[in-house]
Amino acid sequence: MGRSVSSITVVYYTGPVLWACIESLLLQPELVELILVVNGIDAASRQRLRELAGTEPRIRLLESLRNIGFAAGCNRGAAVATADRLAFVNPDCVLAPGTFGAILEVFDAQPRAWLIGGRLQHPDGREQRGGRREILSPWRAFVELLRLDRLFPNHPYFTRLNSHESEPVNHPVEVPTVSGAFMMIARAHYEQLGGMDDNMFLHSDDLDLSIRVGQHGGQVWYAGHVPITHHLSTSDVSRIFIEWHKARSTSYYFVKHFQNSYPRWTLSGISILLWARFLMIAVITLPTDLPRSVKRWLQRRFD
């Protein structure tokens, strides 16, 4: 398989880090096109993107009239991609030189690798959670929500979802799941999987994709030697909006993948816990989130 890469980035009021992300992607020698799916952006940044696309032939802008969500945005970008590999890169990620090349070397060394992620890290170099994870099952969600691992820290049944606090991994290794903030897959395999699930507007889409890779006979790999600097909380969006979609997508994910292996009442119970968590967060954040959301809406309405 060739070494050309189409990078797909879904943009939604990302902030200044977007420009550093774009610059780092354009410096990857294997990049043949940077597809920017714009779900929302301020007028000044939109104009700057259009001017950049006019001078950089590798940039393709797909502008939406509304926010269609992350999974649907990735699918829209993948539908027009032409390269052998697809790299899904969040707009708040900044790549080091040689990132794509290092990931492609893992593909070359691991013929069964379908999906590969990198080492998500904070700007200061500390590993972030989410870059390498276990499969999110209803039981593991129960352990996470109630932090039962604190009662049984060494028991395998109480292993935590995220592995970033375990022994550091500085080499390629097979893992159950990787993060959608940065991942690469062959375009043919992405099409074989049917892309991401559009029903997951935000969150859990990467968990779902990783499971389906395994179901189709592929492997998920984590490139621990490839750092991906991930700037968190850069998008101008309310926490209530994010948490609502997280609860909705995760509940849907559990029904999709575990309805045949767990009693229905357990899935309903986990869903109740997820929505209870959302309500608690909403009550705490609403007094500050609501005025900001109204101000944000008015600014965008008249932008």
PDB file of C-alpha atoms in Angstrom, residues 143-267:
ATOM      1  CA  VAL A 143     -16.333   0.647  37.944  1.00  0.00           C
ATOM      2  CA  GLU A 144     -15.369   4.071  36.562  1.00  0.00           C
ATOM      3  CA  LEU A 145     -18.518   5.872  37.671  1.00  0.00           C
ATOM      4  CA  LEU A 146     -18.241   4.578  41.244  1.00  0.00           C
ATOM      5  CA  ARG A 147     -14.401   4.335  41.279  1.00  0.00           C
ATOM      6  CA  LEU A 148     -14.549   0.759  42.559  1.00  0.00           C
ATOM      7  CA  ASP A 149     -10.908   0.348  41.562  1.00  0.00           C
ATOM      8  CA  ARG A 150     -10.011   2.182  44.769  1.00  0.00           C
ATOM      9  CA  LEU A 151     -11.451  -0.718  46.759  1.00  0.00           C
ATOM     10  CA  PHE A 152      -9.717  -3.403  44.683  1.00  0.00           C
ATOM     11  CA  PRO A 153      -6.700  -1.690  43.057  1.00  0.00           C
ATOM     12  CA  ASN A 154      -4.931  -4.879  41.960  1.00  0.00           C
ATOM     13  CA  HIS A 155      -7.881  -7.005  40.893  1.00  0.00           C
ATOM     14  CA  PRO A 156      -8.160  -7.555  37.099  1.00  0.00           C
ATOM     15  CA  TYR A 157     -11.954  -7.210  37.227  1.00  0.00           C
ATOM     16  CA  PHE A 158     -11.527  -3.641  38.434  1.00  0.00           C
ATOM     17  CA  THR A 159      -9.042  -2.427  35.819  1.00  0.00           C
ATOM     18  CA  ARG A 160      -9.644   1.193  34.915  1.00  0.00           C
ATOM     19  CA  LEU A 161     -10.678   2.284  31.434  1.00  0.00           C
ATOM     20  CA  ASN A 162      -7.704   4.553  30.701  1.00  0.00           C
ATOM     21  CA  SER A 163      -4.170   3.162  30.859  1.00  0.00           C
ATOM     22  CA  HIS A 164      -2.148   6.392  31.016  1.00  0.00           C
ATOM     23  CA  GLU A 165      -1.399   5.957  34.722  1.00  0.00           C
ATOM     24  CA  SER A 166       0.083   2.495  34.196  1.00  0.00           C
ATOM     25  CA  GLU A 167       3.631   1.689  33.091  1.00  0.00           C
ATOM     26  CA  PRO A 168       4.744   4.078  30.294  1.00  0.00           C
ATOM     27  CA  VAL A 169       4.784   2.610  26.794  1.00  0.00           C
ATOM     28  CA  ASN A 170       7.364   4.091  24.432  1.00  0.00           C
ATOM     29  CA  HIS A 171       7.025   1.670  21.530  1.00  0.00           C
ATOM     30  CA  PRO A 172       4.272   0.274  19.275  1.00  0.00           C
ATOM     31  CA  VAL A 173       1.922  -2.107  21.061  1.00  0.00           C
ATOM     32  CA  GLU A 174      -1.479  -3.635  20.342  1.00  0.00           C
ATOM     33  CA  VAL A 175      -4.253  -2.167  22.505  1.00  0.00           C
ATOM     34  CA  PRO A 176      -8.033  -2.521  22.746  1.00  0.00           C
ATOM     35  CA  THR A 177      -8.867   1.085  21.781  1.00  0.00           C
ATOM     36  CA  VAL A 178      -7.227   4.393  20.839  1.00  0.00           C
ATOM     37  CA  SER A 179      -8.431   7.984  20.817  1.00  0.00           C
ATOM     38  CA  GLY A 180     -10.224   9.692  17.955  1.00  0.00           C
ATOM     39  CA  ALA A 181      -8.188  12.826  18.663  1.00  0.00           C
ATOM     40  CA  PHE A 182      -5.520  11.272  16.438  1.00  0.00           C
ATOM     41  CA  MET A 183      -5.764   8.014  14.530  1.00  0.00           C
ATOM     42  CA  MET A 184      -4.834   6.649  11.127  1.00  0.00           C
ATOM     43  CA  ILE A 185      -6.480   3.916   9.068  1.00  0.00           C
ATOM     44  CA  ALA A 186      -6.349   2.652   5.484  1.00  0.00           C
ATOM     45  CA  ARG A 187      -9.119   4.222   3.420  1.00  0.00           C
ATOM     46  CA  ALA A 188     -10.136   0.768   2.147  1.00  0.00           C
ATOM     47  CA  HIS A 189     -10.540  -0.504   5.717  1.00  0.00           C
ATOM     48  CA  TYR A 190     -12.498   2.585   6.753  1.00  0.00           C
ATOM     49  CA  GLU A 191     -14.877   2.015   3.872  1.00  0.00           C
ATOM     50  CA  GLN A 192     -15.134  -1.687   4.743  1.00  0.00           C
ATOM     51  CA  LEU A 193     -16.159  -0.730   8.284  1.00  0.00           C
ATOM     52  CA  GLY A 194     -18.767   1.690   6.958  1.00  0.00           C
ATOM     53  CA  GLY A 195     -16.985   4.663   8.522  1.00  0.00           C
ATOM     54  CA  MET A 196     -17.941   6.102  11.876  1.00  0.00           C
ATOM     55  CA  ASP A 197     -21.422   5.804  13.322  1.00  0.00           C
ATOM     56  CA  ASP A 198     -23.293   9.039  12.613  1.00  0.00           C
ATOM     57  CA  ASN A 199     -25.578   8.339  15.572  1.00  0.00           C
ATOM     58  CA  MET A 200     -22.694   9.315  17.832  1.00  0.00           C
ATOM     59  CA  PHE A 201     -22.745  13.070  17.433  1.00  0.00           C
ATOM     60  CA  LEU A 202     -19.866  13.501  19.858  1.00  0.00           C
ATOM     61  CA  HIS A 203     -17.870  11.013  21.972  1.00  0.00           C
ATOM     62  CA  SER A 204     -17.669   7.190  21.961  1.00  0.00           C
ATOM     63  CA  ASP A 205     -17.194   7.125  18.172  1.00  0.00           C
ATOM     64  CA  ASP A 206     -13.572   6.014  18.591  1.00  0.00           C
ATOM     65  CA  LEU A 207     -14.575   3.267  21.054  1.00  0.00           C
ATOM     66  CA  ASP A 208     -17.150   2.029  18.576  1.00  0.00           C
ATOM     67  CA  LEU A 209     -14.704   2.108  15.659  1.00  0.00           C
ATOM     68  CA  SER A 210     -12.051   0.215  17.631  1.00  0.00           C
ATOM     69  CA  ILE A 211     -14.509  -2.552  18.517  1.00  0.00           C
ATOM     70  CA  ARG A 212     -15.600  -2.915  14.905  1.00  0.00           C
ATOM     71  CA  VAL A 213     -11.972  -3.146  13.765  1.00  0.00           C
ATOM     72  CA  GLY A 214     -11.599  -6.228  15.956  1.00  0.00           C
ATOM     73  CA  GLN A 215     -14.887  -7.672  14.757  1.00  0.00           C
ATOM     74  CA  HIS A 216     -13.607  -7.473  11.184  1.00  0.00           C
ATOM     75  CA  GLY A 217     -10.325  -9.230  11.979  1.00  0.00           C
ATOM     76  CA  GLY A 218      -8.101  -6.170  12.275  1.00  0.00           C
ATOM     77  CA  GLN A 219      -5.957  -4.927  15.145  1.00  0.00           C
ATOM     78  CA  VAL A 220      -5.743  -1.614  16.979  1.00  0.00           C
ATOM     79  CA  TRP A 221      -2.230  -0.370  17.758  1.00  0.00           C
ATOM     80  CA  TYR A 222      -0.849   2.367  19.968  1.00  0.00           C
ATOM     81  CA  ALA A 223       2.349   4.081  18.792  1.00  0.00           C
ATOM     82  CA  GLY A 224       3.814   5.063  22.140  1.00  0.00           C
ATOM     83  CA  HIS A 225       6.898   6.534  20.494  1.00  0.00           C
ATOM     84  CA  VAL A 226       4.892   9.055  18.437  1.00  0.00           C
ATOM     85  CA  PRO A 227       3.928  12.110  20.550  1.00  0.00           C
ATOM     86  CA  ILE A 228       0.763  14.019  19.694  1.00  0.00           C
ATOM     87  CA  THR A 229       0.463  17.308  21.578  1.00  0.00           C
ATOM     88  CA  HIS A 230      -3.212  17.695  22.419  1.00  0.00           C
ATOM     89  CA  HIS A 231      -4.451  21.065  23.676  1.00  0.00           C
ATOM     90  CA  LEU A 232      -7.628  20.444  25.659  1.00  0.00           C
ATOM     91  CA  SER A 233     -10.714  22.640  26.063  1.00  0.00           C
ATOM     92  CA  THR A 234      -9.967  24.959  23.148  1.00  0.00           C
ATOM     93  CA  SER A 235     -13.386  24.794  21.451  1.00  0.00           C
ATOM     94  CA  ASP A 236     -15.863  27.529  22.322  1.00  0.00           C
ATOM     95  CA  VAL A 237     -18.690  25.238  23.394  1.00  0.00           C
ATOM     96  CA  SER A 238     -20.565  24.801  26.659  1.00  0.00           C
ATOM     97  CA  ARG A 239     -19.751  21.937  28.987  1.00  0.00           C
ATOM     98  CA  ILE A 240     -23.442  21.064  29.255  1.00  0.00           C
ATOM     99  CA  PHE A 241     -23.557  20.564  25.477  1.00  0.00           C
ATOM    100  CA  ILE A 242     -20.531  18.258  25.628  1.00  0.00           C
ATOM    101  CA  GLU A 243     -21.757  16.249  28.614  1.00  0.00           C
ATOM    102  CA  TRP A 244     -25.240  15.812  27.145  1.00  0.00           C
ATOM    103  CA  HIS A 245     -23.813  14.307  23.971  1.00  0.00           C
ATOM    104  CA  LYS A 246     -21.363  12.193  25.972  1.00  0.00           C
ATOM    105  CA  ALA A 247     -24.213  10.632  27.973  1.00  0.00           C
ATOM    106  CA  ARG A 248     -26.350  10.115  24.864  1.00  0.00           C
ATOM    107  CA  SER A 249     -23.575   8.592  22.729  1.00  0.00           C
ATOM    108  CA  THR A 250     -22.322   6.309  25.500  1.00  0.00           C
ATOM    109  CA  SER A 251     -25.819   5.003  26.240  1.00  0.00           C
ATOM    110  CA  TYR A 252     -26.310   4.281  22.546  1.00  0.00           C
ATOM    111  CA  TYR A 253     -22.887   2.609  22.337  1.00  0.00           C
ATOM    112  CA  PHE A 254     -23.747   0.195  25.156  1.00  0.00           C
ATOM    113  CA  VAL A 255     -27.004  -0.880  23.530  1.00  0.00           C
ATOM    114  CA  LYS A 256     -25.310  -1.281  20.165  1.00  0.00           C
ATOM    115  CA  HIS A 257     -22.495  -3.522  21.369  1.00  0.00           C
ATOM    116  CA  PHE A 258     -23.692  -5.206  24.564  1.00  0.00           C
ATOM    117  CA  GLN A 259     -27.428  -5.818  24.288  1.00  0.00           C
ATOM    118  CA  ASN A 260     -26.817  -9.497  23.519  1.00  0.00           C
ATOM    119  CA  SER A 261     -24.342 -10.092  26.351  1.00  0.00           C
ATOM    120  CA  TYR A 262     -25.832  -8.038  29.205  1.00  0.00           C
ATOM    121  CA  PRO A 263     -29.388  -8.125  30.619  1.00  0.00           C
ATOM    122  CA  ARG A 264     -31.420  -5.178  29.446  1.00  0.00           C
ATOM    123  CA  TRP A 265     -31.913  -3.959  33.012  1.00  0.00           C
ATOM    124  CA  THR A 266     -28.157  -3.569  33.500  1.00  0.00           C
ATOM    125  CA  LEU A 267     -27.880  -1.398  30.378  1.00  0.00           C
TER     126      LEU A 267
END
